[in-house]
Amino acid sequence: MIKEPSLLGHATIPVSSVEQRLDERQIVASRWFNLEGGMGRHGDGGGGDQPAGGFYSGRLHLRLSLEGGYHVLDEAAHVCSDYRPTAKQLWKPPVGVLELGIVGACGLLPMKTKGGSKGSTDAYCVAKYGKKWVRTRTVTDSFNPRWNEQYTWQVYDPCTVLTVAVFDNWRMFAGDGDDRQDYRIGKVRVRVSTLESNRAYTASYPLLVLLRSGLKKMGEVQLAVRFSSPAHLPDTWATYTSPLLPRMHYLRPIGVAQQEALRGAAVRTVAAWLARSEPPLGPEVVRYMLDADAHTWSVRRAKANWFRIMGVLAWAVGLERWLDGVRRWRSPSTTILVHVLYLVLVWYPELVVPTASLYVFLIGVWYYRFRPRAPAGMDARLSQADTVEGDELEEEFDAVPAPDVLRLRYERLRTLAGRVQRVMGDIAAQGERLQALVSWRDPRASRIFVGVCLAVAVALYAMPPKMVAVATGFYYLRHPMFRDPMPAAAVNFFRRLPSLSDRML
């Protein structure tokens, strides 16, 4: 027979009495806490000789501390506006001041119906940077509200993001017992590091919202932003070369699961705090501003991230195409110049690093002409919001669909996951083939590889390295008439090496 667990006692510890720890070198002393309120010997809550404060149930030995050296994220990591530790004693001096002028909005769509069939919008704006939230007044019944309000923040790290969003006020007109939420109209993010110092930017940004019916432009918001910073090059160098997160994140890192749990708790705490402000901000506003649902699964986001990866790798693809054109002698003059440059770099290897640095410098100077003239707003094309399909939107917005719809989405997810699984298997197979070169899983292949390595070592010891490099480069750049269209022998040899794929169930 299983007995019900009984309470041995509890200890009440005021948070104000807990010591705060600032770094890993600070030792927090352990303390004993009395347990009270437990059941007595006969299960009646205590005997006749119990003390006045209740039945004594023993003591608990604990080491408690408030960790002030960490920063608990309440925003998504990629749009964070504050990296400072919790303890104010560890804050560094500010590097500048961020000024935001919320001028107004134009072309807003009607959000609600008043007086029968008349559409109206009661818009207000919310801005968040660091721990400071601001809210404009509500302009009632206007599609072109003008706020003309200005706010400032201290900037401690320029690699942070300012978030501005526009909402339609439903709570102000809600009746008793009506729990209508404020409707989001759109959001804009501005990364402070993209702003030049002491320059005012005034621009209109589109307000885009992704709905079940697709992407919808709700209007535009006009903002004026300026980042005032007296920092010179040494100060900027020190800022950009310092760690992004506080020291404790690197010495005593927090696990990913614990970070997500702490972020969820921080979002709930901020929502409860702003709900008590005047006028209050609802939890839907806080969650939208903090991107609380940024890590939920979405086919659209998966596609967007895939195309982002392809965009990052586009330069490598372009370089490979250029090299292929050089190898195929599509422009004989370019190929001859590459031969000459390669010969100079091989004969004078000390020029490789400075030449590469000079080349990158020239690329940076060339692209200076195409630098952004103003901070960019939300990009619908980058987010794949302009080409998203209706079924994908239904999946993104409908958390608990019908069973038949759920099965269809599950099958589609299995198809996508199968493609990802196949790519992961191919990558793993390439690494296992590299390991198979010397692991003698294929004794014939390992025997050939070891023999070739010995021959290469003897040849390289006997021949001057510059001549070897010149011969290798010229062989790679040889004319197509001397080139076999079939794959190279080394590629064929590598593809024949065994992997562990044949051992998988």
Short mmCIF file of C-alpha atoms in Angstrom, two decimals:
data_model
loop_
_atom_site.label_atom_id
_atom_site.label_comp_id
_atom_site.label_asym_id
_atom_site.label_seq_id
_atom_site.Cartn_x
_atom_site.Cartn_y
_atom_site.Cartn_z
CA MET A 1 0.00 0.00 0.00
CA ILE A 2 1.43 3.37 -1.05
CA LYS A 3 1.07 6.06 1.56
CA GLU A 4 0.45 9.67 0.78
CA PRO A 5 3.57 11.85 1.16
CA SER A 6 3.48 14.03 4.25
CA LEU A 7 4.83 17.53 4.66
CA LEU A 8 7.92 17.62 6.84
CA GLY A 9 8.09 21.39 6.89
CA HIS A 10 8.71 24.50 4.87
CA ALA A 11 10.98 27.54 5.09
CA THR A 12 9.98 31.05 4.08
CA ILE A 13 12.91 33.08 2.74
CA PRO A 14 12.42 36.76 1.83
CA VAL A 15 14.09 37.58 -1.46
CA SER A 16 15.40 40.82 0.05
CA SER A 17 17.52 38.78 2.45
CA VAL A 18 19.27 36.81 -0.32
CA GLU A 19 22.79 37.93 -1.12
CA GLN A 20 23.59 39.07 -4.65
CA ARG A 21 26.60 37.56 -6.42
CA LEU A 22 28.39 39.67 -9.03
CA ASP A 23 31.05 37.30 -10.40
CA GLU A 24 32.42 33.79 -10.09
CA ARG A 25 35.08 34.84 -7.57
CA GLN A 26 32.53 35.91 -4.97
CA ILE A 27 31.82 33.13 -2.49
CA VAL A 28 28.30 33.04 -1.05
CA ALA A 29 28.10 31.61 2.45
CA SER A 30 25.67 28.79 3.07
CA ARG A 31 22.96 29.16 5.72
CA TRP A 32 20.68 26.98 7.82
CA PHE A 33 16.95 27.56 7.60
CA ASN A 34 14.42 26.18 10.06
CA LEU A 35 11.61 24.08 8.66
CA GLU A 36 8.21 24.86 10.13
CA GLY A 37 4.60 23.83 9.61
CA GLY A 38 5.24 20.09 9.37
CA MET A 39 2.99 17.33 10.68
CA GLY A 40 3.43 16.31 14.30
CA ARG A 41 4.37 12.88 15.59
CA HIS A 42 0.77 11.74 15.59
CA GLY A 43 -0.19 13.53 12.37
CA ASP A 44 -2.12 16.28 14.20
CA GLY A 45 0.18 19.13 13.30
CA GLY A 46 2.25 18.99 16.50
CA GLY A 47 2.37 17.74 20.07
CA GLY A 48 1.60 19.47 23.30
CA ASP A 49 5.18 20.49 23.85
CA GLN A 50 5.72 22.14 20.42
CA PRO A 51 7.11 25.69 20.36
CA ALA A 52 4.92 28.72 19.87
CA GLY A 53 5.97 29.15 16.23
CA GLY A 54 4.77 25.64 15.27
CA PHE A 55 6.16 22.13 15.27
CA TYR A 56 9.92 22.07 14.69
CA SER A 57 10.74 19.81 11.73
CA GLY A 58 14.48 20.23 11.42
CA ARG A 59 16.71 22.50 9.39
CA LEU A 60 17.64 22.89 5.73
CA HIS A 61 21.15 23.78 4.59
CA LEU A 62 21.11 26.01 1.48
CA ARG A 63 23.41 28.28 -0.45
CA LEU A 64 21.24 30.97 -2.05
CA SER A 65 22.32 33.86 -4.21
CA LEU A 66 20.85 36.28 -6.72
CA GLU A 67 23.00 36.05 -9.83
CA GLY A 68 23.72 39.64 -10.85
CA GLY A 69 26.44 38.82 -13.37
CA TYR A 70 24.09 37.39 -16.02
CA HIS A 71 21.77 39.05 -18.49
CA VAL A 72 18.37 37.39 -18.88
CA LEU A 73 17.03 37.93 -22.38
CA ASP A 74 13.41 38.92 -22.71
CA GLU A 75 13.72 39.46 -26.48
CA ALA A 76 14.86 37.16 -29.23
CA ALA A 77 18.66 37.02 -29.34
CA HIS A 78 18.88 38.40 -32.89
CA VAL A 79 16.91 41.55 -32.01
CA CYS A 80 18.22 42.16 -28.50
CA SER A 81 18.33 45.76 -27.29
CA ASP A 82 20.30 45.23 -24.08
CA TYR A 83 23.23 43.01 -23.12
CA ARG A 84 24.01 44.50 -19.70
CA PRO A 85 24.26 42.28 -16.62
CA THR A 86 21.50 42.39 -14.04
CA ALA A 87 23.60 44.12 -11.35
CA LYS A 88 23.95 47.85 -11.92
CA GLN A 89 27.40 47.78 -10.30
CA LEU A 90 28.70 45.97 -13.40
CA TRP A 91 27.31 48.41 -15.95
CA LYS A 92 29.82 50.21 -18.13
CA PRO A 93 29.46 53.90 -19.02
CA PRO A 94 27.13 54.64 -21.95
CA VAL A 95 28.66 55.13 -25.37
CA GLY A 96 26.01 57.47 -26.71
CA VAL A 97 22.40 58.61 -26.76
CA LEU A 98 19.64 57.32 -29.03
CA GLU A 99 16.91 59.81 -29.92
CA LEU A 100 13.63 58.72 -31.46
CA GLY A 101 11.02 61.02 -32.88
CA ILE A 102 7.67 59.34 -33.55
CA VAL A 103 6.23 61.77 -36.09
CA GLY A 104 3.08 60.00 -37.23
CA ALA A 105 1.52 57.47 -39.55
CA CYS A 106 -0.35 57.68 -42.82
CA GLY A 107 -2.62 55.50 -44.87
CA LEU A 108 -3.73 53.29 -42.00
CA LEU A 109 -6.52 50.84 -42.75
CA PRO A 110 -9.76 50.83 -40.76
CA MET A 111 -9.48 48.45 -37.82
CA LYS A 112 -12.96 48.62 -36.34
CA THR A 113 -16.47 49.80 -37.09
CA LYS A 114 -18.07 52.72 -35.32
CA GLY A 115 -21.53 54.16 -35.76
CA GLY A 116 -22.85 51.45 -38.01
CA SER A 117 -20.70 51.06 -41.11
CA LYS A 118 -18.11 53.76 -40.50
CA GLY A 119 -14.60 52.37 -40.23
CA SER A 120 -12.11 53.92 -37.85
CA THR A 121 -8.66 53.39 -36.34
CA ASP A 122 -7.48 54.51 -32.90
CA ALA A 123 -3.73 54.15 -33.23
CA TYR A 124 -0.94 54.45 -30.72
CA CYS A 125 2.75 53.66 -30.96
CA VAL A 126 5.02 51.68 -28.61
CA ALA A 127 8.82 51.77 -28.62
CA LYS A 128 11.17 49.57 -26.68
CA TYR A 129 14.91 49.79 -26.17
CA GLY A 130 16.71 48.22 -23.26
CA LYS A 131 14.63 48.23 -20.11
CA LYS A 132 12.70 51.36 -21.10
CA TRP A 133 9.30 51.12 -22.76
CA VAL A 134 7.47 54.20 -24.07
CA ARG A 135 3.99 54.67 -25.43
CA THR A 136 2.45 57.56 -27.31
CA ARG A 137 -1.02 58.88 -26.75
CA THR A 138 -3.91 57.32 -28.66
CA VAL A 139 -5.14 59.36 -31.63
CA THR A 140 -8.78 58.42 -32.04
CA ASP A 141 -10.65 58.01 -35.30
CA SER A 142 -7.82 58.91 -37.65
CA PHE A 143 -6.14 57.10 -40.53
CA ASN A 144 -3.29 59.64 -40.52
CA PRO A 145 -2.46 60.16 -36.84
CA ARG A 146 0.20 62.66 -35.81
CA TRP A 147 1.99 62.06 -32.52
CA ASN A 148 5.11 64.30 -32.74
CA GLU A 149 6.60 62.80 -29.59
CA GLN A 150 10.29 62.43 -28.82
CA TYR A 151 12.11 59.97 -26.57
CA THR A 152 15.72 59.27 -25.64
CA TRP A 153 17.66 56.27 -24.39
CA GLN A 154 21.17 55.75 -23.10
CA VAL A 155 23.09 53.39 -25.41
CA TYR A 156 25.55 50.99 -23.78
CA ASP A 157 26.21 48.87 -26.85
CA PRO A 158 25.65 50.03 -30.44
CA CYS A 159 25.08 46.46 -31.68
CA THR A 160 21.51 46.52 -30.41
CA VAL A 161 18.06 46.97 -31.93
CA LEU A 162 15.31 49.54 -31.36
CA THR A 163 11.78 48.18 -31.85
CA VAL A 164 8.82 50.41 -32.74
CA ALA A 165 5.31 49.09 -33.31
CA VAL A 166 1.89 50.58 -34.03
CA PHE A 167 -1.31 49.20 -32.48
CA ASP A 168 -5.01 49.88 -32.69
CA ASN A 169 -6.54 50.56 -29.28
CA TRP A 170 -9.42 48.20 -28.55
CA ARG A 171 -9.19 48.20 -24.77
CA MET A 172 -10.14 51.87 -24.50
CA PHE A 173 -13.52 51.17 -26.11
CA ALA A 174 -14.14 47.72 -24.66
CA GLY A 175 -17.10 47.39 -22.35
CA ASP A 176 -17.29 45.66 -18.99
CA GLY A 177 -16.37 42.02 -19.28
CA ASP A 178 -15.04 42.49 -22.80
CA ASP A 179 -11.49 41.13 -23.06
CA ARG A 180 -10.72 42.39 -26.54
CA GLN A 181 -7.04 42.76 -27.28
CA ASP A 182 -5.25 45.60 -29.03
CA TYR A 183 -4.71 44.81 -32.70
CA ARG A 184 -1.21 45.00 -34.14
CA ILE A 185 -0.80 47.20 -37.19
CA GLY A 186 2.90 46.73 -37.89
CA LYS A 187 6.42 46.83 -36.54
CA VAL A 188 9.77 48.39 -37.46
CA ARG A 189 13.24 47.53 -36.16
CA VAL A 190 16.28 49.80 -36.37
CA ARG A 191 19.76 48.47 -35.58
CA VAL A 192 21.72 51.21 -33.84
CA SER A 193 25.05 50.14 -35.34
CA THR A 194 23.72 50.95 -38.84
CA LEU A 195 23.26 54.63 -37.88
CA GLU A 196 26.09 57.04 -38.48
CA SER A 197 27.00 59.13 -35.46
CA ASN A 198 25.29 62.50 -35.00
CA ARG A 199 23.21 62.18 -38.16
CA ALA A 200 19.43 62.45 -38.18
CA TYR A 201 17.46 59.97 -40.28
CA THR A 202 13.86 60.74 -41.19
CA ALA A 203 12.02 58.15 -43.23
CA SER A 204 8.68 56.41 -43.65
CA TYR A 205 8.56 52.67 -43.09
CA PRO A 206 5.83 50.31 -44.31
CA LEU A 207 3.74 48.61 -41.65
CA LEU A 208 3.42 44.97 -42.70
CA VAL A 209 1.38 42.28 -41.00
CA LEU A 210 1.15 38.63 -41.94
CA LEU A 211 -2.44 37.42 -41.63
CA ARG A 212 -4.21 34.18 -42.44
CA SER A 213 -5.16 35.68 -45.80
CA GLY A 214 -1.55 36.64 -46.57
CA LEU A 215 0.72 39.66 -46.34
CA LYS A 216 -1.07 42.97 -45.86
CA LYS A 217 0.28 46.50 -45.82
CA MET A 218 -1.49 48.41 -43.06
CA GLY A 219 0.01 51.83 -43.79
CA GLU A 220 3.26 53.65 -43.07
CA VAL A 221 4.90 55.13 -39.98
CA GLN A 222 7.22 58.12 -40.08
CA LEU A 223 10.17 58.07 -37.69
CA ALA A 224 13.13 60.31 -36.99
CA VAL A 225 16.15 58.60 -35.46
CA ARG A 226 19.54 59.91 -34.37
CA PHE A 227 22.41 58.24 -32.58
CA SER A 228 24.68 60.75 -30.87
CA SER A 229 28.03 59.29 -29.94
CA PRO A 230 31.26 61.13 -29.10
CA ALA A 231 33.26 57.90 -29.37
CA HIS A 232 36.42 57.99 -31.46
CA LEU A 233 38.19 55.16 -33.22
CA PRO A 234 39.95 53.75 -30.10
CA ASP A 235 36.67 53.70 -28.17
CA THR A 236 34.85 52.10 -31.09
CA TRP A 237 37.59 49.49 -31.39
CA ALA A 238 37.31 48.71 -27.68
CA THR A 239 33.53 48.38 -27.93
CA TYR A 240 33.52 46.12 -30.96
CA THR A 241 36.28 43.85 -29.64
CA SER A 242 34.77 43.35 -26.18
CA PRO A 243 32.53 40.32 -25.41
CA LEU A 244 28.89 40.78 -26.31
CA LEU A 245 27.46 39.15 -23.17
CA PRO A 246 28.59 39.63 -19.56
CA ARG A 247 31.55 37.71 -18.20
CA MET A 248 29.52 35.06 -16.39
CA HIS A 249 27.96 33.83 -19.65
CA TYR A 250 31.39 32.62 -20.76
CA LEU A 251 32.77 31.39 -17.43
CA ARG A 252 29.59 29.67 -16.20
CA PRO A 253 27.41 29.34 -19.31
CA ILE A 254 23.67 28.73 -19.06
CA GLY A 255 22.16 25.83 -20.99
CA VAL A 256 19.93 26.45 -23.99
CA ALA A 257 16.85 24.94 -22.32
CA GLN A 258 17.41 27.04 -19.21
CA GLN A 259 17.85 30.16 -21.33
CA GLU A 260 14.50 29.56 -22.99
CA ALA A 261 12.84 28.97 -19.60
CA LEU A 262 14.36 32.18 -18.22
CA ARG A 263 13.25 34.10 -21.29
CA GLY A 264 9.69 32.86 -20.92
CA ALA A 265 9.67 33.89 -17.27
CA ALA A 266 11.10 37.31 -18.20
CA VAL A 267 8.38 37.85 -20.84
CA ARG A 268 5.67 37.03 -18.30
CA THR A 269 7.27 39.33 -15.71
CA VAL A 270 7.49 42.24 -18.17
CA ALA A 271 3.88 41.67 -19.27
CA ALA A 272 2.67 41.71 -15.65
CA TRP A 273 4.67 44.87 -14.95
CA LEU A 274 3.37 46.76 -18.00
CA ALA A 275 -0.19 45.63 -17.32
CA ARG A 276 -0.06 47.78 -14.17
CA SER A 277 1.14 50.88 -16.02
CA GLU A 278 -1.15 53.75 -16.96
CA PRO A 279 -2.39 53.33 -19.60
CA PRO A 280 -1.77 49.59 -19.44
CA LEU A 281 -0.10 47.55 -22.16
CA GLY A 282 -1.69 44.18 -22.75
CA PRO A 283 0.26 40.91 -22.91
CA GLU A 284 -0.42 40.69 -26.66
CA VAL A 285 1.50 43.95 -27.12
CA VAL A 286 4.43 42.71 -25.04
CA ARG A 287 4.62 39.37 -26.84
CA TYR A 288 4.53 41.06 -30.25
CA MET A 289 7.23 43.55 -29.28
CA LEU A 290 9.49 40.88 -27.78
CA ASP A 291 8.97 38.32 -30.57
CA ALA A 292 7.93 35.72 -28.03
CA ASP A 293 6.91 33.29 -30.79
CA ALA A 294 10.08 33.68 -32.87
CA HIS A 295 11.21 30.08 -32.29
CA THR A 296 7.94 28.33 -33.12
CA TRP A 297 7.94 26.14 -36.21
CA SER A 298 6.96 27.75 -39.49
CA VAL A 299 7.47 26.51 -43.05
CA ARG A 300 7.73 30.12 -44.17
CA ARG A 301 10.55 30.89 -41.72
CA ALA A 302 12.33 27.68 -42.68
CA LYS A 303 12.25 28.72 -46.35
CA ALA A 304 13.38 32.23 -45.47
CA ASN A 305 16.35 30.93 -43.48
CA TRP A 306 17.27 28.56 -46.31
CA PHE A 307 17.35 31.40 -48.83
CA ARG A 308 19.36 33.46 -46.35
CA ILE A 309 21.96 30.70 -46.26
CA MET A 310 22.00 30.61 -50.05
CA GLY A 311 22.46 34.37 -50.10
CA VAL A 312 25.42 34.13 -47.76
CA LEU A 313 26.98 31.39 -49.90
CA ALA A 314 26.33 33.30 -53.13
CA TRP A 315 29.78 34.91 -53.01
CA ALA A 316 31.41 31.48 -52.86
CA VAL A 317 29.31 30.32 -55.79
CA GLY A 318 30.31 33.42 -57.74
CA LEU A 319 33.98 32.85 -56.93
CA GLU A 320 33.70 29.23 -58.07
CA ARG A 321 32.09 30.30 -61.34
CA TRP A 322 34.82 32.87 -61.91
CA LEU A 323 37.53 30.27 -61.29
CA ASP A 324 35.76 27.86 -63.61
CA GLY A 325 35.74 30.55 -66.30
CA VAL A 326 39.45 31.11 -65.75
CA ARG A 327 40.16 27.40 -65.99
CA ARG A 328 38.16 27.10 -69.22
CA TRP A 329 39.95 30.10 -70.77
CA ARG A 330 36.72 31.92 -71.57
CA SER A 331 38.70 35.17 -71.38
CA PRO A 332 42.29 34.37 -72.37
CA SER A 333 43.60 37.74 -71.17
CA THR A 334 42.11 37.22 -67.69
CA THR A 335 43.52 33.71 -67.49
CA ILE A 336 46.99 34.91 -68.50
CA LEU A 337 46.85 37.66 -65.85
CA VAL A 338 45.85 35.05 -63.25
CA HIS A 339 48.86 32.94 -64.32
CA VAL A 340 51.17 35.92 -63.86
CA LEU A 341 49.67 36.87 -60.49
CA TYR A 342 49.83 33.29 -59.29
CA LEU A 343 53.47 33.02 -60.36
CA VAL A 344 54.38 36.22 -58.51
CA LEU A 345 52.61 35.09 -55.32
CA VAL A 346 54.28 31.70 -55.40
CA TRP A 347 57.71 33.13 -56.00
CA TYR A 348 57.22 35.77 -53.31
CA PRO A 349 54.95 34.10 -50.71
CA GLU A 350 55.41 36.99 -48.31
CA LEU A 351 53.12 39.01 -50.62
CA VAL A 352 50.11 36.66 -50.22
CA VAL A 353 48.68 38.16 -47.03
CA PRO A 354 49.22 41.85 -47.91
CA THR A 355 47.82 41.28 -51.42
CA ALA A 356 44.71 39.59 -50.02
CA SER A 357 44.26 42.39 -47.46
CA LEU A 358 44.63 45.02 -50.17
CA TYR A 359 42.09 43.20 -52.33
CA VAL A 360 39.53 43.13 -49.48
CA PHE A 361 40.21 46.83 -48.83
CA LEU A 362 39.50 47.66 -52.47
CA ILE A 363 36.27 45.63 -52.36
CA GLY A 364 35.16 47.54 -49.26
CA VAL A 365 35.94 50.89 -50.90
CA TRP A 366 34.06 49.83 -54.04
CA TYR A 367 30.92 48.84 -52.09
CA TYR A 368 30.99 52.09 -50.12
CA ARG A 369 29.10 53.65 -53.01
CA PHE A 370 26.22 51.24 -52.46
CA ARG A 371 25.91 51.71 -48.69
CA PRO A 372 22.38 52.14 -47.29
CA ARG A 373 21.29 55.74 -47.06
CA ALA A 374 18.72 55.09 -44.31
CA PRO A 375 17.90 52.27 -41.87
CA ALA A 376 15.96 49.50 -43.55
CA GLY A 377 12.51 48.47 -42.42
CA MET A 378 10.84 45.08 -42.44
CA ASP A 379 11.54 43.10 -45.63
CA ALA A 380 8.61 41.07 -46.91
CA ARG A 381 10.65 39.41 -49.64
CA LEU A 382 13.37 38.33 -47.22
CA SER A 383 10.70 36.91 -44.90
CA GLN A 384 9.11 34.97 -47.80
CA ALA A 385 5.84 36.64 -46.81
CA ASP A 386 4.96 37.81 -50.30
CA THR A 387 5.08 34.31 -51.81
CA VAL A 388 3.82 32.22 -48.91
CA GLU A 389 1.04 29.75 -49.69
CA GLY A 390 -2.30 29.72 -47.93
CA ASP A 391 -1.83 26.27 -46.41
CA GLU A 392 1.49 27.33 -44.89
CA LEU A 393 -0.17 30.37 -43.34
CA GLU A 394 -2.92 28.22 -41.89
CA GLU A 395 -0.26 26.04 -40.28
CA GLU A 396 1.55 29.06 -38.87
CA PHE A 397 -1.56 30.60 -37.31
CA ASP A 398 -3.61 27.52 -36.41
CA ALA A 399 -1.98 25.83 -33.42
CA VAL A 400 -4.53 23.00 -33.06
CA PRO A 401 -6.01 22.09 -36.48
CA ALA A 402 -8.56 19.43 -37.33
CA PRO A 403 -7.31 15.81 -37.40
CA ASP A 404 -7.45 15.49 -41.21
CA VAL A 405 -5.61 18.79 -41.68
CA LEU A 406 -3.10 17.76 -39.05
CA ARG A 407 -2.37 14.56 -40.97
CA LEU A 408 -1.76 16.45 -44.20
CA ARG A 409 0.61 18.84 -42.45
CA TYR A 410 2.38 15.98 -40.78
CA GLU A 411 2.95 14.28 -44.13
CA ARG A 412 4.33 17.49 -45.60
CA LEU A 413 6.60 17.93 -42.62
CA ARG A 414 7.81 14.35 -43.05
CA THR A 415 8.67 15.13 -46.67
CA LEU A 416 10.65 18.22 -45.72
CA ALA A 417 12.35 16.43 -42.85
CA GLY A 418 13.24 13.59 -45.21
CA ARG A 419 15.09 16.01 -47.47
CA VAL A 420 16.94 17.50 -44.51
CA GLN A 421 17.74 14.00 -43.28
CA ARG A 422 19.16 13.06 -46.66
CA VAL A 423 21.40 16.15 -46.75
CA MET A 424 22.59 15.45 -43.20
CA GLY A 425 23.37 11.87 -44.20
CA ASP A 426 25.38 13.03 -47.22
CA ILE A 427 27.41 15.43 -45.07
CA ALA A 428 28.06 12.71 -42.51
CA ALA A 429 29.11 10.31 -45.29
CA GLN A 430 31.74 12.74 -46.57
CA GLY A 431 33.28 13.02 -43.13
CA GLU A 432 33.22 9.24 -42.65
CA ARG A 433 34.98 8.78 -45.99
CA LEU A 434 37.75 11.07 -44.77
CA GLN A 435 38.08 8.94 -41.64
CA ALA A 436 38.11 5.79 -43.77
CA LEU A 437 41.31 6.91 -45.50
CA VAL A 438 43.48 5.78 -42.57
CA SER A 439 41.08 3.58 -40.58
CA TRP A 440 41.66 0.56 -42.90
CA ARG A 441 37.94 -0.14 -43.19
CA ASP A 442 38.70 -0.60 -46.87
CA PRO A 443 42.20 -2.17 -46.82
CA ARG A 444 42.75 -1.72 -50.55
CA ALA A 445 41.86 1.98 -50.49
CA SER A 446 43.91 2.62 -47.34
CA ARG A 447 46.89 0.79 -48.87
CA ILE A 448 46.69 2.99 -51.98
CA PHE A 449 46.28 6.16 -49.92
CA VAL A 450 49.19 5.40 -47.60
CA GLY A 451 51.42 4.57 -50.57
CA VAL A 452 50.46 7.79 -52.37
CA CYS A 453 51.17 9.80 -49.20
CA LEU A 454 54.63 8.24 -48.96
CA ALA A 455 55.37 9.02 -52.61
CA VAL A 456 54.14 12.62 -52.20
CA ALA A 457 56.27 13.08 -49.09
CA VAL A 458 59.41 11.82 -50.84
CA ALA A 459 58.72 13.99 -53.89
CA LEU A 460 58.10 17.11 -51.83
CA TYR A 461 61.27 16.53 -49.81
CA ALA A 462 63.28 16.18 -53.01
CA MET A 463 61.80 19.06 -55.07
CA PRO A 464 61.77 22.78 -54.26
CA PRO A 465 58.36 23.80 -52.85
CA LYS A 466 58.06 26.78 -55.22
CA MET A 467 58.39 24.56 -58.25
CA VAL A 468 55.79 22.18 -56.83
CA ALA A 469 53.37 25.07 -56.23
CA VAL A 470 53.93 26.47 -59.74
CA ALA A 471 53.41 23.05 -61.35
CA THR A 472 50.24 22.45 -59.30
CA GLY A 473 48.75 25.83 -60.14
CA PHE A 474 49.55 25.64 -63.83
CA TYR A 475 48.13 22.12 -63.98
CA TYR A 476 44.90 23.39 -62.38
CA LEU A 477 44.70 26.27 -64.90
CA ARG A 478 45.62 24.20 -67.95
CA HIS A 479 43.76 24.74 -71.21
CA PRO A 480 40.54 22.74 -71.82
CA MET A 481 42.20 20.91 -74.74
CA PHE A 482 44.43 19.21 -72.15
CA ARG A 483 41.57 18.50 -69.79
CA ASP A 484 39.58 15.28 -69.48
CA PRO A 485 35.80 15.94 -69.20
CA MET A 486 35.43 12.95 -66.88
CA PRO A 487 35.82 13.33 -63.06
CA ALA A 488 39.37 13.39 -61.72
CA ALA A 489 40.98 10.25 -60.34
CA ALA A 490 41.12 11.70 -56.81
CA VAL A 491 37.37 12.44 -56.90
CA ASN A 492 36.60 8.94 -58.10
CA PHE A 493 38.82 7.45 -55.40
CA PHE A 494 37.12 9.53 -52.65
CA ARG A 495 33.61 8.61 -53.79
CA ARG A 496 34.47 4.92 -53.61
CA LEU A 497 35.51 5.09 -49.97
CA PRO A 498 33.12 3.41 -47.52
CA SER A 499 30.89 5.28 -45.07
CA LEU A 500 28.75 4.08 -42.20
CA SER A 501 25.51 4.45 -44.16
CA ASP A 502 25.40 0.74 -44.91
CA ARG A 503 25.36 -0.05 -41.18
CA MET A 504 22.25 1.96 -40.39
CA LEU A 505 18.95 0.16 -39.83
#
